[in-house]
Short mmCIF file of C-alpha atoms and ligand atoms in Angstrom, two decimals:
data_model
loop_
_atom_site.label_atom_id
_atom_site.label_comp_id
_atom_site.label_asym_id
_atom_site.label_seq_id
_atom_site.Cartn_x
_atom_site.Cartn_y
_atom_site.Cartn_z
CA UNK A 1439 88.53 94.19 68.45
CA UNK A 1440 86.40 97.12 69.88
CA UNK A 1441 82.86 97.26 70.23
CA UNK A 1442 81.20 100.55 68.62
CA UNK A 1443 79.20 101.93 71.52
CA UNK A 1444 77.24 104.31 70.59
CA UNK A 1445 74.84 104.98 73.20
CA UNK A 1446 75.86 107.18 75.73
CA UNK A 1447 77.09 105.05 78.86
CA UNK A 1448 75.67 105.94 82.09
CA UNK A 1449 78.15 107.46 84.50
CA UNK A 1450 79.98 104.97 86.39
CA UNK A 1451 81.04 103.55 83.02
CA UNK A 1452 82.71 106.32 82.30
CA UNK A 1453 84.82 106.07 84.86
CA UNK A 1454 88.14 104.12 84.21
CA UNK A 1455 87.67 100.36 85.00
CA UNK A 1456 91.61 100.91 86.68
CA UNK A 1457 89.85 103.91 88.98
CA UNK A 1458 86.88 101.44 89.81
CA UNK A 1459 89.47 98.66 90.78
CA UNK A 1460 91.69 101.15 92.95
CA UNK A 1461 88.37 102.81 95.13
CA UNK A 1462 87.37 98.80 95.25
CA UNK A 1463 90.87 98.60 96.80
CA UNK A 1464 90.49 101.53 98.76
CA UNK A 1465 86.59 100.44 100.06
CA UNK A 1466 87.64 97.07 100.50
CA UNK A 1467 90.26 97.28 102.71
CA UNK A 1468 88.99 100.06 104.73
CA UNK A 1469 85.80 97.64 105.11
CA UNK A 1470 88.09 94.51 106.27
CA UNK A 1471 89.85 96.87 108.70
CA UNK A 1472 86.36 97.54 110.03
CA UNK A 1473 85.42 93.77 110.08
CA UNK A 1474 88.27 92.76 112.10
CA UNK A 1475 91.43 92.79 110.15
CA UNK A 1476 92.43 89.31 110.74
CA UNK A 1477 90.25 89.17 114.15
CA UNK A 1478 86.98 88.46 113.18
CA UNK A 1479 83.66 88.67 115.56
CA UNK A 1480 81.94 85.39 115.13
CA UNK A 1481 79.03 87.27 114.67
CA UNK A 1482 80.03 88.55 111.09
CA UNK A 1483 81.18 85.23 109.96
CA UNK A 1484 78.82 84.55 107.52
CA UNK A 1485 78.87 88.37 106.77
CA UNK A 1486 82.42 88.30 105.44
CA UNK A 1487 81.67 84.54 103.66
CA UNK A 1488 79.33 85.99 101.69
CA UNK A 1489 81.20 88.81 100.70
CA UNK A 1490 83.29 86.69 98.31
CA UNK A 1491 79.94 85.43 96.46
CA UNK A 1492 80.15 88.37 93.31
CA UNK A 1493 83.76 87.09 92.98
CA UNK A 1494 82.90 83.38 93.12
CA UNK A 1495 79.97 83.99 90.01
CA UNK A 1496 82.59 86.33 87.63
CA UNK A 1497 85.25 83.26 87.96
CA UNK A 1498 82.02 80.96 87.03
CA UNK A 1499 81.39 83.10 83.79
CA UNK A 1500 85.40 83.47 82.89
CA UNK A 1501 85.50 79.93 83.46
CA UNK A 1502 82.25 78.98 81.07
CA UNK A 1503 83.65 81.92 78.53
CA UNK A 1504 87.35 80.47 78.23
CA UNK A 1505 87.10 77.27 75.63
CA UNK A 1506 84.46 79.09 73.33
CA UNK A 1507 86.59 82.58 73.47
CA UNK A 1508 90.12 79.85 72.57
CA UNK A 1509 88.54 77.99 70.20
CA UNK A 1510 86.80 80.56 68.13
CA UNK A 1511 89.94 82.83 68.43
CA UNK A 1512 92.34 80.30 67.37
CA UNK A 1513 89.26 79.33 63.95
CA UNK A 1514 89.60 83.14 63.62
CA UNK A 1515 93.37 83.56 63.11
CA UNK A 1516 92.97 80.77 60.90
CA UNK A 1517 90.59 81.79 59.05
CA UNK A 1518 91.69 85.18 58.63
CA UNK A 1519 95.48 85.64 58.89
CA UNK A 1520 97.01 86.50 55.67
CA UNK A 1521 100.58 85.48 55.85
CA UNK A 1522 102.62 85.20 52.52
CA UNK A 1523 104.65 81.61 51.96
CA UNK A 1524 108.30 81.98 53.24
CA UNK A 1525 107.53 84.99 55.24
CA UNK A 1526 104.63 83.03 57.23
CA UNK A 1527 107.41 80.37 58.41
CA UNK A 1528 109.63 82.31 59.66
CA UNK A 1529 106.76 84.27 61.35
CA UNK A 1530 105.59 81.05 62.90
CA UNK A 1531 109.38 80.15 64.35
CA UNK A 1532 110.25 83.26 65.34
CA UNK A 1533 106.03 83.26 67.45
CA UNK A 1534 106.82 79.99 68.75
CA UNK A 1535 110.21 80.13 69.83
CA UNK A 1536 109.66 83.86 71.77
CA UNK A 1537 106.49 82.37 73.54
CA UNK A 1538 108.73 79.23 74.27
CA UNK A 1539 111.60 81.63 75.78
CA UNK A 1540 108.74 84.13 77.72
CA UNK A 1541 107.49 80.64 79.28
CA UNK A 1542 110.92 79.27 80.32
CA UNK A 1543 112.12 82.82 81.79
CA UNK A 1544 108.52 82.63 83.80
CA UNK A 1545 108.82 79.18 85.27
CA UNK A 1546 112.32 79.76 86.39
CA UNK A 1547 112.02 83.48 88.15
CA UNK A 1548 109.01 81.60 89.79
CA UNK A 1549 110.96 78.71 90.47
CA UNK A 1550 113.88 80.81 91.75
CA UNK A 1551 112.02 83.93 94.03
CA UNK A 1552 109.22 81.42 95.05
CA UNK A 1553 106.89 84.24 95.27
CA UNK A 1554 104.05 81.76 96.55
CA UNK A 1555 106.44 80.67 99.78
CA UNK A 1556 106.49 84.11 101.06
CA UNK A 1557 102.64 84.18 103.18
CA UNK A 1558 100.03 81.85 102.73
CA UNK A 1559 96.45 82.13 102.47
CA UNK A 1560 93.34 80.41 103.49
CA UNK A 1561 91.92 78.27 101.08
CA UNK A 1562 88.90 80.01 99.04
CA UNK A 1563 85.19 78.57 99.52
CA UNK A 1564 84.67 75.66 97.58
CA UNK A 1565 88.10 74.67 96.38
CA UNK A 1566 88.34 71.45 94.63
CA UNK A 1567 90.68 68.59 93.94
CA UNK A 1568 94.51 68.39 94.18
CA UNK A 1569 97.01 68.61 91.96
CA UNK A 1570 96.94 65.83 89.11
CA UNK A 1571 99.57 63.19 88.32
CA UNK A 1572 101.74 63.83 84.73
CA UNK A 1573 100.64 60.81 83.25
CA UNK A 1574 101.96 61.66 79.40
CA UNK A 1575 99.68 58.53 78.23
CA UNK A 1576 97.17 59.36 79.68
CA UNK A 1577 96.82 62.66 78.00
CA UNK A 1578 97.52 61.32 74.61
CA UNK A 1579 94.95 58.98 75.40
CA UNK A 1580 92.55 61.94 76.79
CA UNK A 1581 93.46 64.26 74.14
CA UNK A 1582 90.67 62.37 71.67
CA UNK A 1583 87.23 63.73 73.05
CA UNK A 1584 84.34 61.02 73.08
CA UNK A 1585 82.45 63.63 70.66
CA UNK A 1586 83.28 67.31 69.45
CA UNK A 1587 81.94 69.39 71.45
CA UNK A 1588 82.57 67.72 74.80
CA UNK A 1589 85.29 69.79 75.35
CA UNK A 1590 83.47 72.70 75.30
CA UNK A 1591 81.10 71.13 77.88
CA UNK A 1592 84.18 69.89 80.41
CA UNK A 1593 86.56 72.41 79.72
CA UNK A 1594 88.95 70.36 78.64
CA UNK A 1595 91.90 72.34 77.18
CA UNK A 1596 94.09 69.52 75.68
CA UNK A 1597 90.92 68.16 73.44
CA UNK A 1598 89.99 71.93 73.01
CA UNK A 1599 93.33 72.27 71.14
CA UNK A 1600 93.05 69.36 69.22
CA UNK A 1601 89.57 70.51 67.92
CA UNK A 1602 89.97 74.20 67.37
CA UNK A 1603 93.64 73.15 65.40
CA UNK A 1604 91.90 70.45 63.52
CA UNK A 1605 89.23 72.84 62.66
CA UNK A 1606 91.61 75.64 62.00
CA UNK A 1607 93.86 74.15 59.21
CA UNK A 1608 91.09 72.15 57.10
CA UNK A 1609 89.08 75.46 57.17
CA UNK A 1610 92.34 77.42 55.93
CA UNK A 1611 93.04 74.55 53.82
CA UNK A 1612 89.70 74.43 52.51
CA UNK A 1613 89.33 78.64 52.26
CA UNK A 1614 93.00 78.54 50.16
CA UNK A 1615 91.64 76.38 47.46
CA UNK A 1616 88.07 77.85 47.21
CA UNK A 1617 90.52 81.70 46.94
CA UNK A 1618 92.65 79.90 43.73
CA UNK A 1619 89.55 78.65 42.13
CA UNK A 1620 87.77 82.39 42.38
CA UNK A 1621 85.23 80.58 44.66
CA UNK A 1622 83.63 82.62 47.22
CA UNK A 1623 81.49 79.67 49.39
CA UNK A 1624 83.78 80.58 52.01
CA UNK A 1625 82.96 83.70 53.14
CA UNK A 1626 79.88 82.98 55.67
CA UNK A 1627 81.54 81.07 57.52
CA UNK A 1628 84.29 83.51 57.99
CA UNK A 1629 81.95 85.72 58.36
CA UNK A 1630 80.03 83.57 61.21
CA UNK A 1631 83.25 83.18 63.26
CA UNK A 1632 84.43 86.37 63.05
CA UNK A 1633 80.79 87.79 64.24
CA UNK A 1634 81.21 84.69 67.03
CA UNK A 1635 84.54 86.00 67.71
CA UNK A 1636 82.77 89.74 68.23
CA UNK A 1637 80.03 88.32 70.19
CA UNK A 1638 82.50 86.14 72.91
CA UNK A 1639 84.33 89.52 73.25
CA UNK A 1640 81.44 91.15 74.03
CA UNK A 1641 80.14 89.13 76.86
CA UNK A 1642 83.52 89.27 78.27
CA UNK A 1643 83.64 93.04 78.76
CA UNK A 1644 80.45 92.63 80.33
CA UNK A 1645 81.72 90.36 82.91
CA UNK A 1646 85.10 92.69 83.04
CA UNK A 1647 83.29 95.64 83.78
CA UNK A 1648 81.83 93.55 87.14
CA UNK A 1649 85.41 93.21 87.78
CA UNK A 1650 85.57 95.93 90.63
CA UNK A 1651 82.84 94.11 92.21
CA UNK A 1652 85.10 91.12 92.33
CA UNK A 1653 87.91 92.79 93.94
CA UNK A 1654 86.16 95.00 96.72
CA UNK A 1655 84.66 90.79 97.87
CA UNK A 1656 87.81 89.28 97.86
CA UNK A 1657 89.96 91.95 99.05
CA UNK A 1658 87.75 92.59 101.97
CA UNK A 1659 86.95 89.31 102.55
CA UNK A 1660 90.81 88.65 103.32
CA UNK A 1661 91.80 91.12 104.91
CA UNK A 1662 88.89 90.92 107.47
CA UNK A 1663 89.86 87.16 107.82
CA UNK A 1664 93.17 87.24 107.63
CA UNK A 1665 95.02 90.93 108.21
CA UNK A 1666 97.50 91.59 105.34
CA UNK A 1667 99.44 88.93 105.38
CA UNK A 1668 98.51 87.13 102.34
CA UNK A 1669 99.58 90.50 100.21
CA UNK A 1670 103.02 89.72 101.36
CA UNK A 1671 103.25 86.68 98.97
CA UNK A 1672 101.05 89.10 96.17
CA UNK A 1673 103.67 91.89 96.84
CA UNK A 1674 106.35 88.89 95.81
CA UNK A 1675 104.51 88.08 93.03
CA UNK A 1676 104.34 91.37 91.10
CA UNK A 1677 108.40 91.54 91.82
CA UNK A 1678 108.48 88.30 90.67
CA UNK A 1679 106.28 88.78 86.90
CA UNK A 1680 108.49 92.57 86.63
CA UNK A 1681 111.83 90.95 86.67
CA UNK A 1682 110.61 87.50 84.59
CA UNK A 1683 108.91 90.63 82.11
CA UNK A 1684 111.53 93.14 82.22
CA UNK A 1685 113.98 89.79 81.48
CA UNK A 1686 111.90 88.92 78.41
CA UNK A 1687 112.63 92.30 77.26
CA UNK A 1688 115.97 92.17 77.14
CA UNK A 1689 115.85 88.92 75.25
CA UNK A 1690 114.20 91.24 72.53
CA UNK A 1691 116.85 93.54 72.69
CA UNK A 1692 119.29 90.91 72.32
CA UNK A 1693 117.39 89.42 69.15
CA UNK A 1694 117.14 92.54 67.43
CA UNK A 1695 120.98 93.41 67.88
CA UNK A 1696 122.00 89.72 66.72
CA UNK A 1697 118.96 89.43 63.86
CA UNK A 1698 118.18 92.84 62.00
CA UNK A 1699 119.65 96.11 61.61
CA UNK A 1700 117.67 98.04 63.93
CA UNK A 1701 120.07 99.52 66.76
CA UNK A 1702 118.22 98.34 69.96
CA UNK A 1703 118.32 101.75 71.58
CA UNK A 1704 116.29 102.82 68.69
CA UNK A 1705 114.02 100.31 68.54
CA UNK A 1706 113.42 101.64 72.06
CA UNK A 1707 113.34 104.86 71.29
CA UNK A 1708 110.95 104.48 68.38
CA UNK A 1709 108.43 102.16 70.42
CA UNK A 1710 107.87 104.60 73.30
CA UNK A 1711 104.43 105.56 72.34
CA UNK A 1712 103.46 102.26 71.79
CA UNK A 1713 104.53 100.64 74.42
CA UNK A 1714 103.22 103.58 76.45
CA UNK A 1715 99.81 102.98 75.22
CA UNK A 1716 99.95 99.77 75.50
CA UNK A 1717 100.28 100.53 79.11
CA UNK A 1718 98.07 102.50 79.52
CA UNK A 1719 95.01 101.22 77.43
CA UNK A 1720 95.94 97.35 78.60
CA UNK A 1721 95.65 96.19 75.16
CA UNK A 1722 97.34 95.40 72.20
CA UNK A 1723 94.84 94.93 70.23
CA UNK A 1724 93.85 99.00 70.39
CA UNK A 1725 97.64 99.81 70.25
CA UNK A 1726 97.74 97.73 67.07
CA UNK A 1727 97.41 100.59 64.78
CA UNK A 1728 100.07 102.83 66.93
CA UNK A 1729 102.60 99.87 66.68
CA UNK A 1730 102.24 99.64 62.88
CA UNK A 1731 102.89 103.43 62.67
CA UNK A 1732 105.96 103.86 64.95
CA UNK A 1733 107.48 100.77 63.16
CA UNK A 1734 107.13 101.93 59.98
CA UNK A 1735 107.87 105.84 60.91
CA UNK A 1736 110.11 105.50 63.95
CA UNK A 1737 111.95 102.64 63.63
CA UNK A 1738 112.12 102.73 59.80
CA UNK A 1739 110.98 99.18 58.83
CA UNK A 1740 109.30 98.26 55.43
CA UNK A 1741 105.85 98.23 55.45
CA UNK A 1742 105.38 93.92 54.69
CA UNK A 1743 107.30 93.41 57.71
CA UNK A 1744 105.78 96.16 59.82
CA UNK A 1745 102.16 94.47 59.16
CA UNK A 1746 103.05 91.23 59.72
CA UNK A 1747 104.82 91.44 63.02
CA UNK A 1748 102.13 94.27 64.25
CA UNK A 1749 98.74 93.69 62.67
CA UNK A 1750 99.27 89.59 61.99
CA UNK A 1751 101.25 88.82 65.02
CA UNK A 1752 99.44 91.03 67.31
CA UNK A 1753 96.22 89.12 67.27
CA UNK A 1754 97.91 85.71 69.01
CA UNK A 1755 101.13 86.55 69.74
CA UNK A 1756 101.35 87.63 73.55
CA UNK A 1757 104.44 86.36 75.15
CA UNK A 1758 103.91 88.83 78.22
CA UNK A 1759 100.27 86.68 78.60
CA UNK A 1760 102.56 83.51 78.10
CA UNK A 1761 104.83 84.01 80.68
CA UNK A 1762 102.45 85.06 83.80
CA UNK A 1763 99.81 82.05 82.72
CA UNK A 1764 102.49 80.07 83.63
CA UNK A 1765 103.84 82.18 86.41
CA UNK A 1766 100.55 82.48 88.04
CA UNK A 1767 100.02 78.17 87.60
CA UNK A 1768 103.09 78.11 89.51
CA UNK A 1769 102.58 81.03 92.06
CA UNK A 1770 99.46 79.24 93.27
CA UNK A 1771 100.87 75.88 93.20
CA UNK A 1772 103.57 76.88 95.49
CA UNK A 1773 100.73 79.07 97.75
CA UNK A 1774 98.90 75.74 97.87
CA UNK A 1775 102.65 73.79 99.10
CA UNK A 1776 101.95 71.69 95.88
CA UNK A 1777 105.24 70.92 93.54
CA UNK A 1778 104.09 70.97 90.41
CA UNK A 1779 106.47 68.42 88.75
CA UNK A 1780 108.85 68.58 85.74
CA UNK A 1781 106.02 66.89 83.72
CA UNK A 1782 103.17 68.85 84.82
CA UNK A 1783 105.25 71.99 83.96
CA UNK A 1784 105.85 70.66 80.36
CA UNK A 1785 102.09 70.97 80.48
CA UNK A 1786 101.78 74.37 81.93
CA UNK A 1787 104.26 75.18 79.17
CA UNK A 1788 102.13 73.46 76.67
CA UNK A 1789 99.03 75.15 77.71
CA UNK A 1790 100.00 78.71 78.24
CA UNK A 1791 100.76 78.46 74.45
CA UNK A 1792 97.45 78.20 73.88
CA UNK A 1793 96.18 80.14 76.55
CA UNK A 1794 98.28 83.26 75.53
CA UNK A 1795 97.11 82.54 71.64
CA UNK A 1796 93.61 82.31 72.82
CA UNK A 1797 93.91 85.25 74.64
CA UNK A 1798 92.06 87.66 72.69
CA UNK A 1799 94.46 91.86 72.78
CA UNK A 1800 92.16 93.42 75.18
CA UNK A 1801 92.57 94.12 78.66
CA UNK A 1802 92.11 91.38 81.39
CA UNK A 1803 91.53 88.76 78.49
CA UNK A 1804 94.86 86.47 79.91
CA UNK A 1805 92.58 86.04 82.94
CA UNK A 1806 89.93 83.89 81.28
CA UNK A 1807 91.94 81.60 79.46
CA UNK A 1808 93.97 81.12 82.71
CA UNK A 1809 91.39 78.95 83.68
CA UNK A 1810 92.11 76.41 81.29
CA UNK A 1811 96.14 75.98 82.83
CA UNK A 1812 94.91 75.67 85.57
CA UNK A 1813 92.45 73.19 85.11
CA UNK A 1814 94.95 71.09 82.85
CA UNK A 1815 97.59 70.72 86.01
CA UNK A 1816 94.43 70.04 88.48
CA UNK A 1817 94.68 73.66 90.41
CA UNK A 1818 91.70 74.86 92.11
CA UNK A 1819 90.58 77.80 89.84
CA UNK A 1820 89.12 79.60 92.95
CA UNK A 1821 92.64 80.95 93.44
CA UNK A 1822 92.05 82.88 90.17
CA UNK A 1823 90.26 84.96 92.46
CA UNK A 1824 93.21 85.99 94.17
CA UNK A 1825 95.03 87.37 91.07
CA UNK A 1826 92.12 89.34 89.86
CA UNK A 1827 93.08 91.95 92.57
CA UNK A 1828 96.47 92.61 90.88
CA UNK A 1829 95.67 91.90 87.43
CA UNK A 1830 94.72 95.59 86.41
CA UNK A 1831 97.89 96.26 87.39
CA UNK A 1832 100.15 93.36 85.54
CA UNK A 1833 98.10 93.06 82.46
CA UNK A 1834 99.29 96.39 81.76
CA UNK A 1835 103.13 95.28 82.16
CA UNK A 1836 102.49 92.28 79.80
CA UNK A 1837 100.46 93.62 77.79
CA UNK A 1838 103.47 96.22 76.98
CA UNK A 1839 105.68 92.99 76.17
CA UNK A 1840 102.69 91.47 74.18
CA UNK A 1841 103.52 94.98 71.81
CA UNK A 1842 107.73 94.58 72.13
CA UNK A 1843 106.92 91.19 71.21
CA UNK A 1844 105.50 91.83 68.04
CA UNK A 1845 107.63 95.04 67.21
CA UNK A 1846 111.12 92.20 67.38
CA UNK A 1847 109.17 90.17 64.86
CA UNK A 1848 108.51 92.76 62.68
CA UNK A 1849 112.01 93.86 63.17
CA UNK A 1850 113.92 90.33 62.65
CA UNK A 1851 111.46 90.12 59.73
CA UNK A 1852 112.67 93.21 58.03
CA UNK A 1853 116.35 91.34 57.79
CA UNK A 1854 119.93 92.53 58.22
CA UNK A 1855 119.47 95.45 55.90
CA UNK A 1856 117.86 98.68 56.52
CA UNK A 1857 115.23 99.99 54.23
CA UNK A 1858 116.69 102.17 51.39
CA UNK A 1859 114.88 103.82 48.26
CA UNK A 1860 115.79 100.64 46.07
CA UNK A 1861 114.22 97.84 48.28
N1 LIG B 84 95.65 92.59 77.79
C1 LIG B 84 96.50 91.71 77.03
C2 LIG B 84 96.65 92.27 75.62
O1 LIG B 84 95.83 93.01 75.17
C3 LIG B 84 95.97 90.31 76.97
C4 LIG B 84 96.01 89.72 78.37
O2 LIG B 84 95.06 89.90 79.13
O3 LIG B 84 97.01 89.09 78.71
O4 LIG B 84 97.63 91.97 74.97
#
């Protein structure tokens, strides 16, 4: 969803946000070079603390933005989706078993390369608790809040689920049999959550566009503390999320060989521009109407399947976002020297579902919700800090996938025979 600006912006908004984040780079390091690179004078201790303060308040807004932005996406796909009978079930496999697979491939190149094991950093100011036991009863137990919206007050992610899915099928129950009776009552609130859905977005690009700020604090901050060392284990990392991406990928190409009649080198072909914007814009949601196009032009798909794999599945299905949630839960974990468990990664799996459907298609937007995996396997969120410096970077390479995701789906949709005049 875009917001229609139409004042003019002042200058330094129209400069790229990836431009901003890359002279924060530049500025920041040349600034922690300056401040000691690892060697700091005692006198510019509290200097070089306080440098980390913008970076500190934009997690503090991501984190209070996350449930509201999940739950009122998740009500909004609800709400709004319009996904024919046998069509909409095999949509809703074919979703849930790719974000299942981009999760799995995740957890085990993380598990494998160990990107986290390769430097270590000092622990950011203010970094709470440890990790938290899997205690499955516990969570069932947990997963009932005391009253509705007290998961919106602690962040809880598991209740937050259980609310906005409660919410979201009795309101599409409830919408389906006010549509076959010709009764209209349920258009405000539609109307209401998708203007809520608008208005979350909104503050969120305000607090992305202080993302540069972010960056230029942390980056400097470490370096002047601690040299380069820490960038080793961030230099690991982006390996690490490529290959787990570029793996995903080929587990498309493998579905659309065994499941349609696309030739996977054409379906390659044919989703060049989109996955090139997708790339470059870092978000599916404004490649949307590209993808729909190229499908439908380039890779020769009907038109039902085209728009439900590109316009329906676009708006929660991002398997790229899937896959580095739970890469980035596990990245920190090991940066931290805590195992996450077999049971707490069931429930990074479990919550990067949701993360990645609450992750709304624009750019940085798998950064907020991260919050919530986090917080479900007892992480210190503070160490989202530390991904925000690459994240202009790798939202553009999942965001990419998030768009080859929903291209296969259109494509398995669209069956084992091509399009010809008669069907
Ligand atoms: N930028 C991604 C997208 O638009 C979402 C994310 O941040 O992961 O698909």
């Amino acid at each position: 969803m875009t917001s229609p600006e139409t004042k003019k912006r002042p200058w330094w908004q129209q400069i790229p946000l990836t431009v901003q984040i890359l002279i924060a780079l530049v500025l920041a390091i040349a600034l922690g070079i300056a401040l000691g690179a690892g060697n700091p004078s005692p006198a510019n201790a509290s200097l070089i603390e306080n440098l980390a303060r913008p970076a500190e308040l934009i997690l503090k807004a991501l984190r209070a933005l996350a449930p509201p932005l999940v739950l009122v996406a998740v009500l909004h796909t609800f709400m709004t989706a319009e996904i024919p009978g046998t069509a909409g079930r095999k949509l809703g496999i074919l979703l849930f078993t790719n974000t299942n697979v981009a999760i799995l491939i995740g957890l085990l190149v993380a598990n494998v390369v160990r990107p986290g094991s390769w430097g270590k950093f000092a622990a950011p100011e203010g970094t709470e608790g440890a990790t938290t036991k899997f205690d499955p009863w516990g969570l069932v137990q947990d997963a009932i809040p005391k009253a509705i919206l007290e998961p919106l007050v602690n962040n809880n992610v598991i209740q937050l689920i259980v609310i906005a899915l409660s919410l979201g099928i009795v309101l599409r129950a409830i919408k389906s049999e006010m549509v076959s009776q010709n009764n209209q009552a349920y258009k405000p609130i539609e109307d209401i959550i998708s203007i809520l859905f608008e208005a979350v977005i909104r503050i969120l690009n305000w607090v992305i566009a202080l993302v540069p700020l972010a960056v230029f604090g942390i980056v400097s901050k470490t370096v002047a503390k601690e040299g380069f060392a820490p960038f080793i284990s961030l230099g690991a990392f982006i390996i690490a999320v490529i290959l787990a991406l570029l793996l995903q990928a080929c587990y498309y190409l493998f579905m659309v060989k065994s499941f349609s009649w696309v030739n996977p080198l054409n379906f390659l072909r044919g989703g060049t521009d989109a996955f090139l914007m997708a790339f470059s814009t870092s978000s599916s949601g404004a490649t949307m109407p590209v993808t729909f196009e190229i499908l439908q032009t380039k890779v020769g798909l009907r038109e039902s399947s085209a728009a439900l794999g590109a316009l329906v599945g676009a708006n929660f299905n991002n398997d790229g976002t899937a896959l580095y949630e739970a890469m980035s839960a596990l990245f920190i974990s090991q940066v931290l020297g805590q195992h996450l468990n077999l049971g707490q990664q069931i429930l990074v799996v479990l919550t990067s579902i949701f993360a990645s459907v609450g992750a709304a298609n624009i750019p940085n937007a798998g950064l907020v919700t991260m919050t919530l995996v986090f917080q479900s396997v007892g992480l210190p969120t503070q160490y989202i800090a530390v991904l925000v410096t690459v994240d202009w970077f790798l939202d553009r390479c999942r965001t990419a996938i998030n768009v080859m995701g929903d291209m296969t789906v259109s494509t398995i949709l669209d069956g084992k025979k091509p399009h010809t005049l008669d069907s």
